XYZ file of C-alpha atoms in Angstrom:
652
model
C -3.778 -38.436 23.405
C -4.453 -37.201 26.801
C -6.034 -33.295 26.516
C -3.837 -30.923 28.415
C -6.001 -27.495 29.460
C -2.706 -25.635 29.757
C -1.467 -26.269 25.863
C -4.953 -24.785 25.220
C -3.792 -22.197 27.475
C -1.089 -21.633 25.483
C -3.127 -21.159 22.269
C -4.931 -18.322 23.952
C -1.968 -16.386 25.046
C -0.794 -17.039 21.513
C -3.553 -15.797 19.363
C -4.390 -12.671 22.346
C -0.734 -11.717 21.846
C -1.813 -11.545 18.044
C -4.977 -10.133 17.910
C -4.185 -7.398 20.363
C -1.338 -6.804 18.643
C -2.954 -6.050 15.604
C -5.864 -4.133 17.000
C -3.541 -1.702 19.408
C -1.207 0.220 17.655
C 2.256 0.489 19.421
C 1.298 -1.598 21.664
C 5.124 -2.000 22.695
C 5.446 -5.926 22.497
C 5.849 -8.393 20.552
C 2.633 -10.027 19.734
C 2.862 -11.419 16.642
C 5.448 -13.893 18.003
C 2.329 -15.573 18.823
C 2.188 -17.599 15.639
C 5.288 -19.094 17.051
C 3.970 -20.314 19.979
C 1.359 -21.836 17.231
C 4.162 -23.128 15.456
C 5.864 -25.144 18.301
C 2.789 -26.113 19.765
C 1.493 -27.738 16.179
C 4.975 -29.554 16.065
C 4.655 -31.162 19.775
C 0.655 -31.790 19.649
C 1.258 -33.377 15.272
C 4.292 -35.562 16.107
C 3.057 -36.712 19.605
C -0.127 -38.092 17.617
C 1.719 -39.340 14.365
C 4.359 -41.539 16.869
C 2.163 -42.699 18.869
C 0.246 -44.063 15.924
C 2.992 -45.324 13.965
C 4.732 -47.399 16.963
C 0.852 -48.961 16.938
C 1.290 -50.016 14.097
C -2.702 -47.559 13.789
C -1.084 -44.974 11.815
C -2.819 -43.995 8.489
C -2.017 -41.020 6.296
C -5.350 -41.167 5.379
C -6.699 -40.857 8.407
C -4.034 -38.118 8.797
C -5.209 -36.107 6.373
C -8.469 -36.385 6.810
C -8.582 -34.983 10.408
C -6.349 -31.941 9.611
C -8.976 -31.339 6.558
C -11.815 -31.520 9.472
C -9.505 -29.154 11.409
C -8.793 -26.492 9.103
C -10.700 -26.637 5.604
C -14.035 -25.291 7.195
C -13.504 -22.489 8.991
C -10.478 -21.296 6.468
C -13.285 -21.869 3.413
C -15.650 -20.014 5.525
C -13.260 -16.720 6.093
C -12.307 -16.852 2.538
C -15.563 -17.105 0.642
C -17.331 -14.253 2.927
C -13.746 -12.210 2.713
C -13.776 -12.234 -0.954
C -17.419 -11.565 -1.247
C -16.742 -8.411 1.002
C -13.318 -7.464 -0.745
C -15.501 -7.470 -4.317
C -18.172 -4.575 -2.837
C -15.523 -2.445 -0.939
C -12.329 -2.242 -2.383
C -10.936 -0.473 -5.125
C -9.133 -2.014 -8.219
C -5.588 -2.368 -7.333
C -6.224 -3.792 -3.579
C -9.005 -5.877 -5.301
C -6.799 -7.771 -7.882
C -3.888 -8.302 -4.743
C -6.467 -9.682 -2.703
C -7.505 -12.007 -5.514
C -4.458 -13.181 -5.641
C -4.205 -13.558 -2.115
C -7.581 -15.923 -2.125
C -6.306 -18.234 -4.713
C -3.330 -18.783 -2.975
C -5.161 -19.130 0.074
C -7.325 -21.442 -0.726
C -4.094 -23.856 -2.188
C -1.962 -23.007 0.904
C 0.306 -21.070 -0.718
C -0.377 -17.679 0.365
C 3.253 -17.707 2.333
C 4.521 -18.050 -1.213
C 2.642 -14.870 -2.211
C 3.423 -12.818 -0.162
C 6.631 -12.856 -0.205
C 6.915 -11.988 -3.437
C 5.219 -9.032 -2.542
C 7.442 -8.017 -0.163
C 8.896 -4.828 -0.848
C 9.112 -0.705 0.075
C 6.880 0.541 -1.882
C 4.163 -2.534 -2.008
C 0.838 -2.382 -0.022
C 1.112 -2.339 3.654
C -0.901 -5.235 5.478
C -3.595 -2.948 5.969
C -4.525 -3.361 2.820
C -4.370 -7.736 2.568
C -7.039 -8.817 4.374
C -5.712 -12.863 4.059
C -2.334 -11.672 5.132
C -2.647 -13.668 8.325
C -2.838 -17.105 6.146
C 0.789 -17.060 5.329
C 1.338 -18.909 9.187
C -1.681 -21.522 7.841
C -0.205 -22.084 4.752
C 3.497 -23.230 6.527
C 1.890 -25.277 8.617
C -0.068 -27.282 6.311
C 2.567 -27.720 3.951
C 4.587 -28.741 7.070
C 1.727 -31.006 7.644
C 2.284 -32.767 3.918
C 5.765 -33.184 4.145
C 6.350 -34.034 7.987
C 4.229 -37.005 8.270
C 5.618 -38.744 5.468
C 9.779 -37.773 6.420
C 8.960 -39.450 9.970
C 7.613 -42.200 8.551
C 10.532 -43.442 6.266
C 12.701 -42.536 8.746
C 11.007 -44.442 11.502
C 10.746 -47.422 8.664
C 14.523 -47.229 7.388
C 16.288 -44.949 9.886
C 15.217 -45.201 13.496
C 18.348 -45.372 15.256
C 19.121 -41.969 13.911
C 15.721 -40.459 14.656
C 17.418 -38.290 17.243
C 20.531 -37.301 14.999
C 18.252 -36.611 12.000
C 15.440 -34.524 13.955
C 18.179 -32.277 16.510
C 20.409 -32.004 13.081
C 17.291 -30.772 10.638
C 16.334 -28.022 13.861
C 19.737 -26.758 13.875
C 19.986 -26.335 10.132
C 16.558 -24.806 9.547
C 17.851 -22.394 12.393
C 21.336 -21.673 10.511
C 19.709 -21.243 7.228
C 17.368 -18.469 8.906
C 19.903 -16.864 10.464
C 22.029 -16.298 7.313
C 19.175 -15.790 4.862
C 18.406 -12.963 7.762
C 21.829 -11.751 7.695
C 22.062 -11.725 4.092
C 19.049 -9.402 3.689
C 16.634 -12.013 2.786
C 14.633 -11.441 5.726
C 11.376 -11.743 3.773
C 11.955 -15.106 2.958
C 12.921 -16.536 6.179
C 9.834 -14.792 7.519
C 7.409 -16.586 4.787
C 9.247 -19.636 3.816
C 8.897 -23.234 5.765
C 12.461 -24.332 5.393
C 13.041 -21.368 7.597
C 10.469 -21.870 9.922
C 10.855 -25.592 10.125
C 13.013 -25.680 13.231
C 9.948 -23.875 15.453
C 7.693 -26.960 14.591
C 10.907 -29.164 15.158
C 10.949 -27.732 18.948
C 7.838 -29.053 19.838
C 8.529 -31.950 17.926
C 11.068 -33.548 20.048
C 9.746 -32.972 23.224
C 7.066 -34.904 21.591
C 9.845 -37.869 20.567
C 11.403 -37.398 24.435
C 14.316 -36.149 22.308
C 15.291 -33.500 24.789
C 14.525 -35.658 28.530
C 15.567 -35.662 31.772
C 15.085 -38.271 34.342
C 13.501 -37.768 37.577
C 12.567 -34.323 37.922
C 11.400 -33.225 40.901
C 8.241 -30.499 41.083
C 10.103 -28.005 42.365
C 12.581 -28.420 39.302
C 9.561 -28.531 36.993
C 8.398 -25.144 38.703
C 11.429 -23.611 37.782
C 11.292 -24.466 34.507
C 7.657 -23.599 33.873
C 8.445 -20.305 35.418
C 11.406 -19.773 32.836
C 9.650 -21.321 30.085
C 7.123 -18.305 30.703
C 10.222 -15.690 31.497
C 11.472 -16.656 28.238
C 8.535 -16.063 26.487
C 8.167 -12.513 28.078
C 11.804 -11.576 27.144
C 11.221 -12.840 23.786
C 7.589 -10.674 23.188
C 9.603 -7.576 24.842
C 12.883 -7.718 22.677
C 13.063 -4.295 20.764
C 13.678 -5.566 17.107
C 15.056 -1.945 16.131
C 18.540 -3.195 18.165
C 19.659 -5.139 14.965
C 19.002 -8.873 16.541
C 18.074 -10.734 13.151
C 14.071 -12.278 13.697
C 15.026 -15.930 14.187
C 17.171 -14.783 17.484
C 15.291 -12.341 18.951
C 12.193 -15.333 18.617
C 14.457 -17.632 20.033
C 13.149 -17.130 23.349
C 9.755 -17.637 22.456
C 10.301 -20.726 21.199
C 12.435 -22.589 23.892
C 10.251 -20.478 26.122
C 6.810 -22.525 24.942
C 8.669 -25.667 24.529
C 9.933 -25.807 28.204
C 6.441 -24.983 28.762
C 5.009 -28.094 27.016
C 7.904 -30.066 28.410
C 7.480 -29.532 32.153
C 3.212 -30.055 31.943
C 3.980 -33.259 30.742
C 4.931 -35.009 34.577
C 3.054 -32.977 36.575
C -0.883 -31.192 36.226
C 0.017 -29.159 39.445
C 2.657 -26.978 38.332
C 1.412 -23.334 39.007
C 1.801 -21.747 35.441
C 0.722 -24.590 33.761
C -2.094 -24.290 35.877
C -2.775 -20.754 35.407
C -2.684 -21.576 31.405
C -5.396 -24.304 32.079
C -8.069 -21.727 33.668
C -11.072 -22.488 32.491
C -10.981 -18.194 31.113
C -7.985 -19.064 29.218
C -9.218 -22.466 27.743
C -12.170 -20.469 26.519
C -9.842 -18.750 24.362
C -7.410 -21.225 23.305
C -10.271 -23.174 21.976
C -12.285 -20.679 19.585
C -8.322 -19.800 18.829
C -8.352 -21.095 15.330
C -11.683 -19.125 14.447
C -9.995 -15.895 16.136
C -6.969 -15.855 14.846
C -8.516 -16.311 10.951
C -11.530 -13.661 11.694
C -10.146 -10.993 13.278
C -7.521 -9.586 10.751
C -10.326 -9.738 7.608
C -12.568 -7.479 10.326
C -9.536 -5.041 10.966
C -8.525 -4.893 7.673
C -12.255 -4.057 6.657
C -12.954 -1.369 9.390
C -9.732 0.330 8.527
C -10.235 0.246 5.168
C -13.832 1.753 5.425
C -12.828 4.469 8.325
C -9.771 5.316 5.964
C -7.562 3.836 8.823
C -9.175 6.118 11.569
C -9.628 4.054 14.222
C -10.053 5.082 17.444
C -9.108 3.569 20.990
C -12.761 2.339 21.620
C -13.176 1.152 17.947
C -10.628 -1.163 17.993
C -11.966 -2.312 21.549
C -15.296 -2.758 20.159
C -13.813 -4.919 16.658
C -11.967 -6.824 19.592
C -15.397 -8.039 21.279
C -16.490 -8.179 17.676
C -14.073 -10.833 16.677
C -14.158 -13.037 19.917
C -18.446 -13.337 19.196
C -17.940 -14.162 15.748
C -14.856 -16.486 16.599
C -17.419 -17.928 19.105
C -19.864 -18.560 16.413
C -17.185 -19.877 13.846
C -16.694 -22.709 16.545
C -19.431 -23.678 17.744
C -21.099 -23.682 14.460
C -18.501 -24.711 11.828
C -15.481 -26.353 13.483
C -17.251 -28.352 16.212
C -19.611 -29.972 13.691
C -17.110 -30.320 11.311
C -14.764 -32.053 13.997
C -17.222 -34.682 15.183
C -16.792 -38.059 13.617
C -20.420 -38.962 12.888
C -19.657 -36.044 9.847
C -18.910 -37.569 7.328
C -16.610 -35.154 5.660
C -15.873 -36.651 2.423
C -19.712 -37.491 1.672
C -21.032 -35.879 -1.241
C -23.359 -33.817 0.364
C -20.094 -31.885 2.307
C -17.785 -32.135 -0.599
C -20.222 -30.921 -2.609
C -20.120 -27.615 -0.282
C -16.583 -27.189 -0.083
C -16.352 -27.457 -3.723
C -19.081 -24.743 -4.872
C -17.437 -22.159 -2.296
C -14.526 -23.254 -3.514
C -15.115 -22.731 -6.984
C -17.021 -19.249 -6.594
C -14.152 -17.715 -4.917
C -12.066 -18.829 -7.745
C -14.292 -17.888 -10.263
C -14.439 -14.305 -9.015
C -10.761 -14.165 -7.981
C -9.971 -15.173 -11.519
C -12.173 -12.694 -13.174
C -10.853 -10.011 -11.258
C -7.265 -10.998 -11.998
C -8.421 -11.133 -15.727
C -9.754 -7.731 -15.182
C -6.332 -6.307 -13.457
C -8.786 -5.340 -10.344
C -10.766 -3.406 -12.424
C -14.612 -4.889 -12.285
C -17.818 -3.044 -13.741
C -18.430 -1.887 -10.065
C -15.555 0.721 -10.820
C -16.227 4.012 -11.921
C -14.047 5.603 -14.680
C -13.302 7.981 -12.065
C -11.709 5.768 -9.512
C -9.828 4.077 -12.311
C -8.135 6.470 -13.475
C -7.195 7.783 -9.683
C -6.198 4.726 -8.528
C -4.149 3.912 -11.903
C -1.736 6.455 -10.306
C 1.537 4.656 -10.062
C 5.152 5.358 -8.816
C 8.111 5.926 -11.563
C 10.125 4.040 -10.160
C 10.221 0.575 -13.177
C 13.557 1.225 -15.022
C 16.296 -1.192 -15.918
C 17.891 -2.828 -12.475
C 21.856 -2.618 -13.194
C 24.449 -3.757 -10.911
C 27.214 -1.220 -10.895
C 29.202 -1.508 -7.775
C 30.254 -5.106 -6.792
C 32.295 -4.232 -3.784
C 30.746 -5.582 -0.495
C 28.267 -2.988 0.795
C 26.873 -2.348 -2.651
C 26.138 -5.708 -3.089
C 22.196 -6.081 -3.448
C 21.563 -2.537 -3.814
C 19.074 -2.127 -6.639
C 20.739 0.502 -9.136
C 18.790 2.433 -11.711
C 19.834 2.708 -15.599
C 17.919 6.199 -16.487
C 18.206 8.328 -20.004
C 18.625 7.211 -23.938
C 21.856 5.052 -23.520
C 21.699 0.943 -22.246
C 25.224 1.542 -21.144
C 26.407 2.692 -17.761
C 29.813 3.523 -19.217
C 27.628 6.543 -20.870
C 26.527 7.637 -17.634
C 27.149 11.529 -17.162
C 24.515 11.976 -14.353
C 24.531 10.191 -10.564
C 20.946 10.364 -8.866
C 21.875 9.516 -5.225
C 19.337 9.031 -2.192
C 16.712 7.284 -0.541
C 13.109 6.339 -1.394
C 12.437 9.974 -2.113
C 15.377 9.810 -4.942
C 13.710 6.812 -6.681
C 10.655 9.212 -6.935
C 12.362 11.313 -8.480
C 14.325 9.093 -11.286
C 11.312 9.465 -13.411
C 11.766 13.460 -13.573
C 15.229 12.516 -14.506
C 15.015 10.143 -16.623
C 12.500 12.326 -18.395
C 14.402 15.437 -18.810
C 18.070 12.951 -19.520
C 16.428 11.705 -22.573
C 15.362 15.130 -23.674
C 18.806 16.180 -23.478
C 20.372 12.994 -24.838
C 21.832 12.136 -21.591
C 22.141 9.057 -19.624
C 22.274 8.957 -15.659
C 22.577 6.007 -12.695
C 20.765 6.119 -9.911
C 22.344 4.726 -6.473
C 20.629 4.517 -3.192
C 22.606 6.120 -0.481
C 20.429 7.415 2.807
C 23.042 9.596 4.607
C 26.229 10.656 2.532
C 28.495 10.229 5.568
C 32.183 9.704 4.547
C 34.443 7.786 7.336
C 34.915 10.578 9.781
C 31.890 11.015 10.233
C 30.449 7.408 10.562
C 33.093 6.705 12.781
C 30.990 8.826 15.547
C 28.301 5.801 15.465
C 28.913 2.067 15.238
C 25.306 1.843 13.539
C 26.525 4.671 10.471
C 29.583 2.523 9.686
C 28.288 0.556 6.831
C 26.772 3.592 5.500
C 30.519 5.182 5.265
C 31.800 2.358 3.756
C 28.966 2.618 1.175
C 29.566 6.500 0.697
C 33.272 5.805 0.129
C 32.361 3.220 -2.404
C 30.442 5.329 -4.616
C 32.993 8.665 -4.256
C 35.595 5.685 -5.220
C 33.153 4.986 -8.272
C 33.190 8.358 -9.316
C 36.405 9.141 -9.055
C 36.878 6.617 -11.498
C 34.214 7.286 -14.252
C 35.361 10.374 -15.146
C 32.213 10.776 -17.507
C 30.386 11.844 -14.347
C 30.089 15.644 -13.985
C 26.705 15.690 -12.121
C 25.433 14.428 -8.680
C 22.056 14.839 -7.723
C 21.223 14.108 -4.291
C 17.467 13.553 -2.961
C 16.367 12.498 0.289
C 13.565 12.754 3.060
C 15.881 15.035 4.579
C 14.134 16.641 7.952
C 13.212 12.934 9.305
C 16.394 11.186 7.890
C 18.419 13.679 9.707
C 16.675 13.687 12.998
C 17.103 10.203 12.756
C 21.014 10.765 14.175
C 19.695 11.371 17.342
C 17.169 8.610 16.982
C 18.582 5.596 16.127
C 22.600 6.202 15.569
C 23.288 7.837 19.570
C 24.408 11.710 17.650
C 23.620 14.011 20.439
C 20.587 16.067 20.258
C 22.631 19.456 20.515
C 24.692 18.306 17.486
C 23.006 16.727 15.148
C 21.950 19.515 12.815
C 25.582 20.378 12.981
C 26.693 16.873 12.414
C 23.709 17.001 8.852
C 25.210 20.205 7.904
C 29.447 19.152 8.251
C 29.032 15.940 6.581
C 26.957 17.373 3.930
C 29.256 20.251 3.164
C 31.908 17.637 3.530
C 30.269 15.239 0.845
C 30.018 18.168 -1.452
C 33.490 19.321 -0.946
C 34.228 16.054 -2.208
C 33.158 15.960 -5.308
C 34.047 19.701 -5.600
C 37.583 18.166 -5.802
C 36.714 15.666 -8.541
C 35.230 18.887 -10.758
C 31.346 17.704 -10.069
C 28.755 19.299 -9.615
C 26.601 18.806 -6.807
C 22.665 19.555 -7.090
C 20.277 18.958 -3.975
C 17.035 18.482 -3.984
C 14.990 19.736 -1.448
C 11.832 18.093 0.463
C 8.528 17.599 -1.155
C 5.488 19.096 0.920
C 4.001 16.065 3.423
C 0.205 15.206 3.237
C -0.985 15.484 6.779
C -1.756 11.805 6.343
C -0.237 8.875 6.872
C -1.074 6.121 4.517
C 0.925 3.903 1.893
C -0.988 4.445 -0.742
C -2.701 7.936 -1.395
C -4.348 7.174 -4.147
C -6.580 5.170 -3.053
C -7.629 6.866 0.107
C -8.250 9.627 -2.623
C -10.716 7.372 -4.529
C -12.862 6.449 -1.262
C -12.801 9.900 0.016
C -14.430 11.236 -3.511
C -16.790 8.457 -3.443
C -18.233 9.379 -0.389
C -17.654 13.120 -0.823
C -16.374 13.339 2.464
C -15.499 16.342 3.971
C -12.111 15.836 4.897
C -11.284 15.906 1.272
C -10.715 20.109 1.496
C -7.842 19.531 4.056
C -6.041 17.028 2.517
C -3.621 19.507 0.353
C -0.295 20.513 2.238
C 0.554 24.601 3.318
C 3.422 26.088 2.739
C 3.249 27.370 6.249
C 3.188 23.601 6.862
C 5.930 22.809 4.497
C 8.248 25.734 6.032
C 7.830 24.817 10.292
C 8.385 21.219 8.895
C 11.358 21.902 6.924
C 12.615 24.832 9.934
C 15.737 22.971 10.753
C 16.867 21.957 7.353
C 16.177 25.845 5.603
C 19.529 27.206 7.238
C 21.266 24.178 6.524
C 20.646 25.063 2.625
C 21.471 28.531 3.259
C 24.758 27.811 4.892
C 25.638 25.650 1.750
C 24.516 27.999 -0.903
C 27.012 30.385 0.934
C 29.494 28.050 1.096
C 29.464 25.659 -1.682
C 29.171 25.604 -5.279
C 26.026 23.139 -5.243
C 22.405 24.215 -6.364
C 19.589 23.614 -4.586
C 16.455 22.508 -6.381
C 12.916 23.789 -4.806
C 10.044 21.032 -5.777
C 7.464 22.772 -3.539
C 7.900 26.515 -5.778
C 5.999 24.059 -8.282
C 3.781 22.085 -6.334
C 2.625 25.028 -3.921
C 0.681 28.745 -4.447
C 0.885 31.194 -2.432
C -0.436 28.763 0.551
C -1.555 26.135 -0.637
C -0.001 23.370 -1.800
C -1.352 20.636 -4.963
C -2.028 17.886 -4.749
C -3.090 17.210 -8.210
C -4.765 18.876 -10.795
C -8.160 17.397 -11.159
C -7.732 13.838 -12.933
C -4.255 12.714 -11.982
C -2.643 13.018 -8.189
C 0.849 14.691 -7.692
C 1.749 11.721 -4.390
C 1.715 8.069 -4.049
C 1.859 8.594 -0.692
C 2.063 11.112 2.076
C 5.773 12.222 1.494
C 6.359 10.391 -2.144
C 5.263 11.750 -5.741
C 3.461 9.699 -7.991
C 4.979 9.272 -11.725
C 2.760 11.839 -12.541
C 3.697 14.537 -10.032
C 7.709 13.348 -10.806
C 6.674 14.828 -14.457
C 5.353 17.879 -13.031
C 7.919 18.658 -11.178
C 10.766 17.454 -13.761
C 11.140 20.788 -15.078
C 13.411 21.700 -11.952
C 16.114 19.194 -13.541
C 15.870 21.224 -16.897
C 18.958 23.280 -16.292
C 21.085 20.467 -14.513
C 20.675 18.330 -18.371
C 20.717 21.454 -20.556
C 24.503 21.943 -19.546
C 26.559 20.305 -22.262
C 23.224 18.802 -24.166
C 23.900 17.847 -27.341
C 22.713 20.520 -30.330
C-alpha cells in the first residue's frame, strides 16, 4: 500500500489532541476524541491492506497477525513492564492492587473490559490508573481478531452483499451506542467494541470504495477536505454538558476524518491534506504509537508524586518529556521490531517477550494475592489507606415506575424487608455517606430504613421552571407517591451537598442568579410541607466541612503526605470560619425553615469541628474519603446526630 504523509498527519493531530488534553487541564476541547480519529484511521489503513490481499489471492492470517504483533506487542510490553515496576515502588496498596489488575488485563487486551467494571462514582479517578489509556488498544486488537476473519467468510461466501453487510453492521453498532447511551449505560458504550465498531467500520468502507463518487473534480475534493477538517473541529468543540449522548456529539469526528481519508485518496495536492503531510506533523504521527502509550503512565506518575500539584510549566516540561521518550520508544523498539530481517517469533525474541511477560504477571499476581498490600507497606499506611466508604448495603429495587428505574436503593437497619421500612434516607452522594450512620443507629433502635437517591427535591411546579429539572420532578413525585402509600414511613431524612447542588440552578438548569436561593428555599419548604401533610417528619442534614483539597480519594493523599512528612499536612483540616463563608447562603435558608417548618436540622460539623478547627481524624483512622465525603469511619462518628431521629418510637 502506497504511504500517504497526510494519514500520518492525521495520527499526530490525533494523539496531540490527546496528550494535550490530558496534560492541560480545562483545556476547553475535546481532545480525547482523538482515539477516534485512531479508530477510523485503523479501520481504513487494516481493511485497505486485508482486501487488497485477499482479492490476490496473498492474504495470510498468519502473516496478519504477525505484523500487528511487530506493531504493537513491543512497545505495549515495554510501557507495561517499566509501569508496573514503577507502580510497585510508588504507590500505595489500594491503587497498587487496581493497577495490577489493570496490567494483567493489559497485557491480554482486555483492559477495556476492566475498566468498565470499574466504572462508577465513587471508584478511582484516572489519575490514579496509570494503563487507563490501553482500553482504546485493547478494542482495537480485539477488532483486529475478529475483523479479519468476518471479511474473509464474507468475501468467500457472501460478496455480493459486502456492501449491505458492512453499511448495515456501521449503522447497528451506531444504534446500539446510542441506546445503551440513552439507557444510562454510557460506560459500556464507551469501553465496549460492539459499540465502537462502527468508528473502525467508517474507515473501513472508504477502504472497500463503499461510499464513492465518480469524477470528482479538485475543487470538489477541496471542499470536502476542508469540511472533513470543519467537522472534526465542531466535533472536538461540542460542549458534552448540553445532554448530546457521546456517540453523537463524536459523530463529527468521525465522518470528519473519514472525508479526510476519502478525498487524499485522488489527489496529493489538496491543501489540508497537504498541511497534514508536513514533514512537522509526520514527525508526530509517526512516534504516535510510542506517545500516545508513554505519556499517560508519566502524568499519572508526576501527579501522583506532586499529590496532583502540577503546575502550568510542569505539565509543559512532562509534555517535552513524553515526545523524547516517545522518540526513543521508536526509534529503538518499534523500528527494529518492524523491520523484516527481525525475526520476531525466533527464540531469542520470544524468549524476551515471554520473561517480561511473565514478571509483570508474577508481581501483578502477588500483589492481587496480597489485596495491594506488599511488605513495602508500612502498618501505618495500611491502616490509613484501609479507610473505606459505608456505602456496601443490600441494593433493593423499590420503585419500578419509569424514572426510578436503575436507581440503586439502599436496604439499611435489622429487617430484610422494605415493607418494615419506617425511615426514608433521601439525597445525593453525600446521603449514601451517611447511610452507614443510619444504618448504625436503625439497628440500635430496632429500626429499618430505605435509602433513595434524589439530588434536588423539586415537586412539578417547580421543575416546570427548567426543561433540564423535569425528570427530577417526576422522580420527586414518585417517591412522595411512594410514601404516601407506605404508611409505615414516619421519617425522612434528607442529605445533600447542598451549597454547590443549589448554585447549580443557575449553572446548569437557566434559574436566574437573583432567584435561585429563593427558588432552594420555596421548593424546599414546599417538599417539607409535603410530607407535613402525610404526618412525617422531615430531618435535614446539613453540609459536612470541605477539605481545601480536591482529590477522589483522601486517604491516600493522607498516606503520601505522612510519608514524606510534608508540611502541608498542618493545613489540611477544615475551619469553621471556612465551613461558615462556604455554607453563607444556605445558613438563612435553615433559619427560615426552622421558623417555618416543623423539620429538624442536624449539624455534622458541631461534631467534627472545635472551636476553629475542624477534624479530620483522630490519629489512626480519617473522618473523609474525600474532600466533601466521610469515610465509614467518620459516618460512625458522626452517627450520634441520628440518635434522637431512631429513639422516637424504639422498641423497649
Amino acid at each position: 500500500m502506497q504511504y500517504r504523509s497526510d494519514i500520518d498527519g492525521l495520527r499526530a493531530l490525533a494523539v496531540l489532541m490527546v496528550v494535550v488534553y490530558h496534560f492541560k487541564n480545562n483545556i476547553g476541547f475535546n481532545g480525547f476524541m482523538g482515539v477516534d480519529i485512531f479508530f477510523v484511521i485503523s479501520g481504513f489503513l487494516i481493511t485497505k491492506i486485508i482486501y487488497h490481499e485477499i482479492t490476490n489471492n496473498v492474504f495470510s492470517l498468519q502473516k496478519f497477525y504477525e505484523r500487528r504483533v511487530r506493531r504493537i506487542f513491543p512497545t505495549l510490553f515495554a510501557v507495561i513492564f517499566v509501569t508496573t515496576l514503577v507502580a510497585f515502588a510508588l504507590f500505595l496498596p489500594e491503587e497498587l492492587l487496581a493497577f495490577s489488575k489493570s496490567a494483567i488485563t493489559g497485557l491480554f487486551f482486555a483492559s477495556n473490559i476492566l475498566f468498565y467494571t470499574e466504572a462508577g462514582y465513587f471508584d478511582a479517578s484516572a489519575d490514579l490508573k496509570p494503563l487507563l489509556h490501553t482500553w482504546s488498544l485493547a478494542v482495537e486488537e480485539q477488532f483486529y481478531i475478529i475483523f479479519p476473519l468476518l471479511l474473509l467468510v464474507i468475501l468467500k461466501y457472501l460478496k455480493t452483499h459486502l456492501k449491505l453487510i458492512i453499511i448495515g453492521s456501521f449503522f447497528l453498532s451506531f444504534i446500539i451506542a446510542f441506546y445503551s447511551e440513552r439507557g444510562g449505560l454510557e460506560s459500556l458504550a464507551f469501553f465496549m467494541l460492539p459499540m465502537r465498531v462502527w468508528e473502525f467500520l467508517a474507515g473501513a468502507m472508504i477502504a472497500l470504495n463503499i461510499v464513492h463518487f465518480k469524477n470528482l473534480s479538485n475543487m470538489t475534493l477541496q471542499a470536502l477536505s476542508f469540511i472533513g477538517l470543519g467537522l472534526i473541529i465542531m466535533g472536538v468543540s461540542i460542549d458534552l454538558k448540553d445532554g448530546i449522548v457521546f456517540s453523537l456529539s463524536v459523530l463529527p469526528v468521525v465522518l470528519g476524518t473519514a472525508l479526510l481519508i476519502y478525498a487524499g485518496q485522488f489527489s496529493s495536492s489538496l491543501l489540508i491534506n497537504k498541511m497534514l503531510g508536513a514533514r512537522y506533523l509526520t514527525f508526530f504521527g509517526k512516534i504516535s504509537y510510542s506517545l500516545y502509550l508513554w505519556h499517560w503512565p508519566i502524568y499519572v506518575f508526576a501527579m501522583y508524586y506532586t499529590l496532583n500539584d502540577l503546575s502550568k510549566i510542569d505539565r509543559g516540561v512532562l509534555i517535552l518529556i513524553s515526545v523524547f521518550i516517545a522518540y526513543l520508544s521508536w526509534r529503538f523498539i518499534e523500528q527494529p521490531f518492524r523491520r523484516k530481517e527481525c525475526k520476531i517469533f525466533s527464540v531469542k525474541i520470544l524468549s524476551l517477550g515471554l520473561s517480561i511477560a511473565t514478571i509483570v504477571l508474577v508481581i501483578s499476581c502477588y500483589v492481587v494475592s496480597k489485596a495491594g498490600k506488599t511488605f513495602l507497606h508500612s502498618a501505618e499506611t495500611i491502616r490509613i489507606t484501609d479507610t473505606k466508604l459505608g456505602v456496601d448495603f443490600p441494593s433493593v429495587q423499590v420503585l419500578s415506575n419509569k424514572y426510578s428505574k436503575g436507581i440503586s436503593n439502599l436496604l439499611l437497619g435489622t429487617s430484610s424487608s422494605v415493607d418494615d421500612a419506617s425511615v426514608l434516607l433521601l439525597g445525593d452522594s453525600h446521603a449514601r455517606t451517611l447511610s452507614f450512620a443510619v444504618d448504625k443507629q436503625a439497628k440500635k433502635y430496632g429500626k429499618t430504613a430505605l435509602a433513595f437517591h434524589n439530588g434536588c427535591f423539586l415537586q412539578k411546579e417547580f421543575a416546570a421552571q427548567s426543561k433540564s429539572l423535569e425528570e427530577c420532578g417526576n422522580l420527586t413525585e414518585e417517591q412522595l407517591n411512594y410514601i404516601e402509600e407506605n404508611k409505615n414511613i414516619d421519617t425522612v431524612i434528607i442529605a445533600l451537598r447542598w451549597a454547590n447542588k443549589t448554585e447549580n440552578f443557575v449553572i446548569n438548569h437557566n434559574i436566574p442568579k437573583k432567584d435561585y436561593l429563593n427558588f432552594r428555599r420555596e421548593s424546599l419548604v414546599s417538599f417539607i410541607n409535603a410530607l407535613e401533610e402525610k404526618n412525617i417528619d422531615t430531618v435535614i442534614v446539613a453540609q459536612v466541612p470541605l477539605l481545601d483539597l480536591k482529590v477522589d480519594n483522601f486517604p491516600s493523599i493522607y498516606a503520601r503526605m505522612l510519608q514524606r512528612n510534608d508540611e502541608g499536612l498542618k493545613n489540611l483540616n477544615p475551619t469553621v470560619k471556612g465551613y461558615y463563608n462556604h455554607q453563607k447562603n444556605i445558613l438563612p435558608i435553615w433559619e427560615y425553615i426552622q421558623e417555618n417548618t416543623t423539620a429538624k436540622i442536624l449539624w455534622p460539623h458541631k461534631i467534627l469541628c472545635g472551636e476553629t478547627i475542624c477534624a479530620i481524624g483522630d490519629g489512626s483512622n480519617l473522618y473523609y474519603w474525600d474532600d466533601d465525603h466521610l469515610s465509614e469511619y467518620g459516618a460512625d462518628f458522626v452517627s450520634p446526630i441520628f440518635e434522637d431521629v431512631f429513639m422516637k418510637g424504639a422498641r423497649p
